[in-house]
PDB file of C-alpha atoms in Angstrom:
ATOM      1  CA  GLY J   1     143.141  78.699 -55.000  1.00 88.00           C
ATOM      2  CA  VAL J   2     142.235  78.629 -51.336  1.00 90.00           C
ATOM      3  CA  GLY J   3     141.579  75.725 -48.991  1.00 91.00           C
ATOM      4  CA  VAL J   4     140.504  75.879 -45.355  1.00 90.00           C
ATOM      5  CA  PHE J   5     140.201  73.466 -42.467  1.00 88.00           C
ATOM      6  CA  ALA J   6     139.510  75.374 -39.289  1.00 88.00           C
ATOM      7  CA  ALA J   7     137.561  75.185 -36.056  1.00 88.00           C
ATOM      8  CA  ALA J   8     135.080  77.701 -37.496  1.00 90.00           C
ATOM      9  CA  GLY J   9     134.460  75.654 -40.639  1.00 89.00           C
ATOM     10  CA  ASP J  10     135.752  72.808 -42.773  1.00 87.00           C
ATOM     11  CA  GLY J  11     136.154  74.152 -46.302  1.00 89.00           C
ATOM     12  CA  VAL J  12     136.138  77.609 -47.850  1.00 92.00           C
ATOM     13  CA  ASP J  13     132.336  77.868 -48.011  1.00 93.00           C
ATOM     14  CA  ALA J  14     131.734  76.736 -44.415  1.00 92.00           C
ATOM     15  CA  PHE J  15     134.535  78.941 -43.090  1.00 92.00           C
ATOM     16  CA  GLY J  16     133.287  81.952 -45.035  1.00 94.00           C
ATOM     17  CA  ALA J  17     129.733  81.411 -43.745  1.00 96.00           C
ATOM     18  CA  ALA J  18     131.017  81.218 -40.160  1.00 95.00           C
ATOM     19  CA  LEU J  19     132.960  84.459 -40.563  1.00 94.00           C
ATOM     20  CA  ARG J  20     129.947  86.255 -42.066  1.00 96.00           C
ATOM     21  CA  ALA J  21     127.844  85.007 -39.138  1.00 97.00           C
ATOM     22  CA  GLY J  22     130.417  86.286 -36.637  1.00 95.00           C
ATOM     23  CA  GLN J  23     131.397  82.803 -35.411  1.00 93.00           C
ATOM     24  CA  SER J  24     135.026  82.403 -34.375  1.00 90.00           C
ATOM     25  CA  GLY J  25     135.300  78.688 -33.657  1.00 89.00           C
ATOM     26  CA  ILE J  26     136.562  79.312 -30.106  1.00 91.00           C
ATOM     27  CA  ARG J  27     134.734  77.088 -27.644  1.00 89.00           C
ATOM     28  CA  ALA J  28     135.019  75.889 -24.064  1.00 91.00           C
ATOM     29  CA  VAL J  29     137.316  72.885 -23.843  1.00 87.00           C
ATOM     30  CA  ALA J  30     135.858  70.075 -21.753  1.00 86.00           C
ATOM     31  CA  PRO J  31     138.116  68.759 -18.985  1.00 83.00           C
ATOM     32  CA  ASP J  32     137.903  65.221 -20.413  1.00 80.00           C
ATOM     33  CA  VAL J  33     139.727  66.406 -23.566  1.00 77.00           C
ATOM     34  CA  GLY J  34     142.856  66.392 -21.429  1.00 74.00           C
ATOM     35  CA  LEU J  35     144.242  69.756 -22.496  1.00 75.00           C
ATOM     36  CA  PRO J  36     145.434  72.297 -19.928  1.00 78.00           C
ATOM     37  CA  VAL J  37     143.213  75.068 -21.345  1.00 82.00           C
ATOM     38  CA  ALA J  38     139.666  76.233 -20.649  1.00 87.00           C
ATOM     39  CA  ALA J  39     138.911  77.511 -24.165  1.00 88.00           C
ATOM     40  CA  GLY J  40     140.325  77.066 -27.632  1.00 84.00           C
ATOM     41  CA  ALA J  41     139.633  76.753 -31.322  1.00 85.00           C
ATOM     42  CA  LEU J  42     140.176  73.004 -31.570  1.00 82.00           C
ATOM     43  CA  LEU J  43     140.077  71.194 -34.868  1.00 80.00           C
ATOM     44  CA  SER J  44     137.374  68.568 -34.850  1.00 74.00           C
ATOM     45  CA  ASP J  45     138.183  64.922 -35.318  1.00 73.00           C
ATOM     46  CA  LEU J  46     137.473  63.703 -38.800  1.00 83.00           C
ATOM     47  CA  ASP J  47     137.202  60.650 -40.983  1.00 89.00           C
ATOM     48  CA  PHE J  48     139.939  61.402 -43.518  1.00 91.00           C
ATOM     49  CA  THR J  49     138.518  59.091 -46.204  1.00 89.00           C
ATOM     50  CA  GLN J  50     135.050  60.672 -45.951  1.00 89.00           C
ATOM     51  CA  ALA J  51     136.572  64.162 -45.997  1.00 90.00           C
ATOM     52  CA  LEU J  52     138.418  63.298 -49.218  1.00 90.00           C
ATOM     53  CA  GLN J  53     135.161  62.075 -50.755  1.00 88.00           C
ATOM     54  CA  ARG J  54     133.415  65.340 -49.783  1.00 87.00           C
ATOM     55  CA  LEU J  55     135.979  67.252 -51.819  1.00 89.00           C
ATOM     56  CA  GLY J  56     134.461  65.702 -54.933  1.00 85.00           C
ATOM     57  CA  ASP J  57     136.236  64.894 -58.158  1.00 85.00           C
ATOM     58  CA  ILE J  58     139.877  64.165 -57.299  1.00 86.00           C
ATOM     59  CA  SER J  59     142.194  62.490 -59.786  1.00 85.00           C
ATOM     60  CA  ASP J  60     143.216  58.937 -58.948  1.00 87.00           C
ATOM     61  CA  GLY J  61     146.873  59.949 -58.624  1.00 88.00           C
ATOM     62  CA  LEU J  62     146.153  62.816 -56.248  1.00 87.00           C
ATOM     63  CA  LEU J  63     143.751  60.681 -54.228  1.00 89.00           C
ATOM     64  CA  ARG J  64     146.343  57.886 -53.956  1.00 90.00           C
ATOM     65  CA  SER J  65     149.044  60.362 -52.896  1.00 90.00           C
ATOM     66  CA  ALA J  66     146.786  61.986 -50.290  1.00 92.00           C
ATOM     67  CA  ARG J  67     145.809  58.654 -48.790  1.00 91.00           C
ATOM     68  CA  GLY J  68     149.404  57.451 -48.779  1.00 90.00           C
ATOM     69  CA  MET J  69     150.686  60.582 -47.047  1.00 88.00           C
ATOM     70  CA  ALA J  70     147.966  61.258 -44.551  1.00 91.00           C
ATOM     71  CA  HIS J  71     145.682  58.308 -43.786  1.00 87.00           C
ATOM     72  CA  ARG J  72     147.569  57.528 -40.538  1.00 87.00           C
ATOM     73  CA  ALA J  73     148.977  60.997 -39.945  1.00 88.00           C
ATOM     74  CA  PRO J  74     148.026  63.330 -37.091  1.00 85.00           C
ATOM     75  CA  LEU J  75     144.900  65.456 -37.503  1.00 86.00           C
ATOM     76  CA  THR J  76     146.901  68.578 -38.325  1.00 83.00           C
ATOM     77  CA  VAL J  77     148.658  66.857 -41.238  1.00 86.00           C
ATOM     78  CA  GLN J  78     145.323  65.534 -42.526  1.00 90.00           C
ATOM     79  CA  ALA J  79     143.819  69.027 -42.253  1.00 89.00           C
ATOM     80  CA  SER J  80     146.757  70.475 -44.197  1.00 88.00           C
ATOM     81  CA  VAL J  81     146.419  67.859 -46.946  1.00 91.00           C
ATOM     82  CA  LEU J  82     142.662  68.454 -47.236  1.00 92.00           C
ATOM     83  CA  SER J  83     143.213  72.217 -47.419  1.00 91.00           C
ATOM     84  CA  ALA J  84     145.896  71.820 -50.076  1.00 90.00           C
ATOM     85  CA  ILE J  85     143.621  69.633 -52.226  1.00 92.00           C
ATOM     86  CA  GLU J  86     140.752  72.103 -51.859  1.00 93.00           C
ATOM     87  CA  ALA J  87     143.088  74.943 -52.909  1.00 91.00           C
ATOM     88  CA  TRP J  88     144.324  72.863 -55.860  1.00 89.00           C
ATOM     89  CA  GLN J  89     140.737  72.317 -56.959  1.00 90.00           C
ATOM     90  CA  ASN J  90     139.764  75.971 -56.495  1.00 90.00           C
ATOM     91  CA  ALA J  91     142.759  77.021 -58.586  1.00 90.00           C
ATOM     92  CA  GLN J  92     141.560  74.531 -61.244  1.00 90.00           C
ATOM     93  CA  LEU J  93     145.057  73.106 -61.529  1.00 87.00           C
ATOM     94  CA  ALA J  94     143.709  69.646 -62.372  1.00 82.00           C
ATOM     95  CA  THR J  95     142.010  70.938 -65.528  1.00 86.00           C
ATOM     96  CA  GLN J  96     144.233  73.918 -66.355  1.00 87.00           C
ATOM     97  CA  PRO J  97     147.791  72.904 -65.464  1.00 83.00           C
ATOM     98  CA  ALA J  98     150.216  75.693 -64.633  1.00 86.00           C
ATOM     99  CA  ASP J  99     153.991  75.881 -64.819  1.00 87.00           C
ATOM    100  CA  PRO J 100     155.141  73.965 -61.688  1.00 85.00           C
ATOM    101  CA  GLY J 101     157.610  76.781 -60.989  1.00 86.00           C
ATOM    102  CA  ARG J 102     154.674  79.148 -60.512  1.00 84.00           C
ATOM    103  CA  ILE J 103     152.802  77.014 -57.969  1.00 84.00           C
ATOM    104  CA  SER J 104     153.344  77.537 -54.268  1.00 82.00           C
ATOM    105  CA  LEU J 105     151.636  76.370 -51.113  1.00 79.00           C
ATOM    106  CA  VAL J 106     151.229  78.380 -47.931  1.00 79.00           C
ATOM    107  CA  VAL J 107     150.105  76.519 -44.810  1.00 76.00           C
ATOM    108  CA  ALA J 108     149.257  78.839 -41.974  1.00 74.00           C
ATOM    109  CA  GLY J 109     147.996  78.217 -38.519  1.00 71.00           C
ATOM    110  CA  GLN J 110     148.640  78.842 -34.902  1.00 63.00           C
ATOM    111  CA  ASN J 111     150.134  75.925 -32.985  1.00 66.00           C
ATOM    112  CA  LEU J 112     149.344  73.432 -35.741  1.00 66.00           C
ATOM    113  CA  ASN J 113     150.957  70.498 -33.974  1.00 69.00           C
ATOM    114  CA  GLN J 114     150.592  71.502 -30.342  1.00 72.00           C
ATOM    115  CA  ARG J 115     147.586  69.230 -29.743  1.00 71.00           C
ATOM    116  CA  HIS J 116     149.381  66.234 -31.241  1.00 73.00           C
ATOM    117  CA  THR J 117     152.586  66.964 -29.325  1.00 75.00           C
ATOM    118  CA  PHE J 118     150.687  67.300 -26.055  1.00 74.00           C
ATOM    119  CA  ALA J 119     148.713  64.078 -26.628  1.00 74.00           C
ATOM    120  CA  THR J 120     151.892  62.184 -27.520  1.00 76.00           C
ATOM    121  CA  GLN J 121     153.674  63.498 -24.437  1.00 75.00           C
ATOM    122  CA  GLN J 122     150.736  62.500 -22.221  1.00 76.00           C
ATOM    123  CA  LYS J 123     150.595  59.039 -23.765  1.00 78.00           C
ATOM    124  CA  HIS J 124     154.301  58.309 -23.298  1.00 75.00           C
ATOM    125  CA  GLN J 125     155.234  60.323 -20.211  1.00 74.00           C
ATOM    126  CA  ASP J 126     155.991  57.225 -18.131  1.00 76.00           C
ATOM    127  CA  ARG J 127     158.007  55.418 -20.808  1.00 73.00           C
ATOM    128  CA  LEU J 128     161.725  56.125 -20.853  1.00 66.00           C
ATOM    129  CA  ASP J 129     162.114  54.322 -24.171  1.00 67.00           C
ATOM    130  CA  TYR J 130     160.153  57.144 -25.795  1.00 62.00           C
ATOM    131  CA  ILE J 131     162.621  59.849 -24.769  1.00 63.00           C
ATOM    132  CA  PRO J 132     164.909  60.713 -27.710  1.00 65.00           C
ATOM    133  CA  PRO J 133     168.644  60.310 -26.960  1.00 67.00           C
ATOM    134  CA  SER J 134     169.214  63.983 -27.783  1.00 68.00           C
ATOM    135  CA  TYR J 135     167.254  64.920 -24.649  1.00 62.00           C
ATOM    136  CA  ALA J 136     170.188  63.748 -22.503  1.00 62.00           C
ATOM    137  CA  ALA J 137     172.504  66.255 -24.188  1.00 65.00           C
ATOM    138  CA  LYS J 138     169.899  69.018 -23.889  1.00 63.00           C
ATOM    139  CA  ALA J 139     169.300  68.215 -20.241  1.00 61.00           C
ATOM    140  CA  ARG J 140     173.049  68.258 -19.536  1.00 63.00           C
ATOM    141  CA  ARG J 141     173.410  71.674 -21.208  1.00 65.00           C
ATOM    142  CA  TRP J 142     170.488  72.962 -19.129  1.00 62.00           C
ATOM    143  CA  VAL J 143     172.052  71.699 -15.891  1.00 60.00           C
ATOM    144  CA  VAL J 144     175.432  73.246 -16.791  1.00 60.00           C
ATOM    145  CA  LEU J 145     173.811  76.586 -17.655  1.00 62.00           C
ATOM    146  CA  ARG J 146     171.758  76.546 -14.474  1.00 61.00           C
ATOM    147  CA  GLN J 147     174.823  75.761 -12.354  1.00 64.00           C
ATOM    148  CA  ALA J 148     176.779  78.546 -14.051  1.00 64.00           C
ATOM    149  CA  ALA J 149     173.960  80.997 -13.371  1.00 63.00           C
ATOM    150  CA  THR J 150     173.802  80.108  -9.672  1.00 64.00           C
ATOM    151  CA  TRP J 151     177.587  80.058  -9.200  1.00 65.00           C
ATOM    152  CA  GLY J 152     178.141  83.340 -11.056  1.00 52.00           C
TER     153      GLY J 152
END
């Protein structure tokens, strides 16, 4: 089964229609978005609960798991969960179970978490308590390497 959540279309049918119409999903990025790019294929914001409902008949267990994993997760995680459920449905695995050893999931995308990482960095850039302790070790290694390069 296949599932899609992309800038060009949310769902296999919408994405397929966009491709047939020659639409790429790349748009100008408004300055107020806060990203250092002029154009991109940004995922749209979504209401995760409504998006789950649009997928139709989902078993209670799968619905509960999806909500538990992704209701407060970043957009990219929610998009991945929605795509996985759509693929599960298209493969008819809810009605025609397969050997679990023969089921795999491929999540593909370019810079899936870059938007979230950038927004998080912008939000916390002035807070030292946000910096992970491992950054001190990385920074020290960088300084040592830089000094070695200039002394060599």
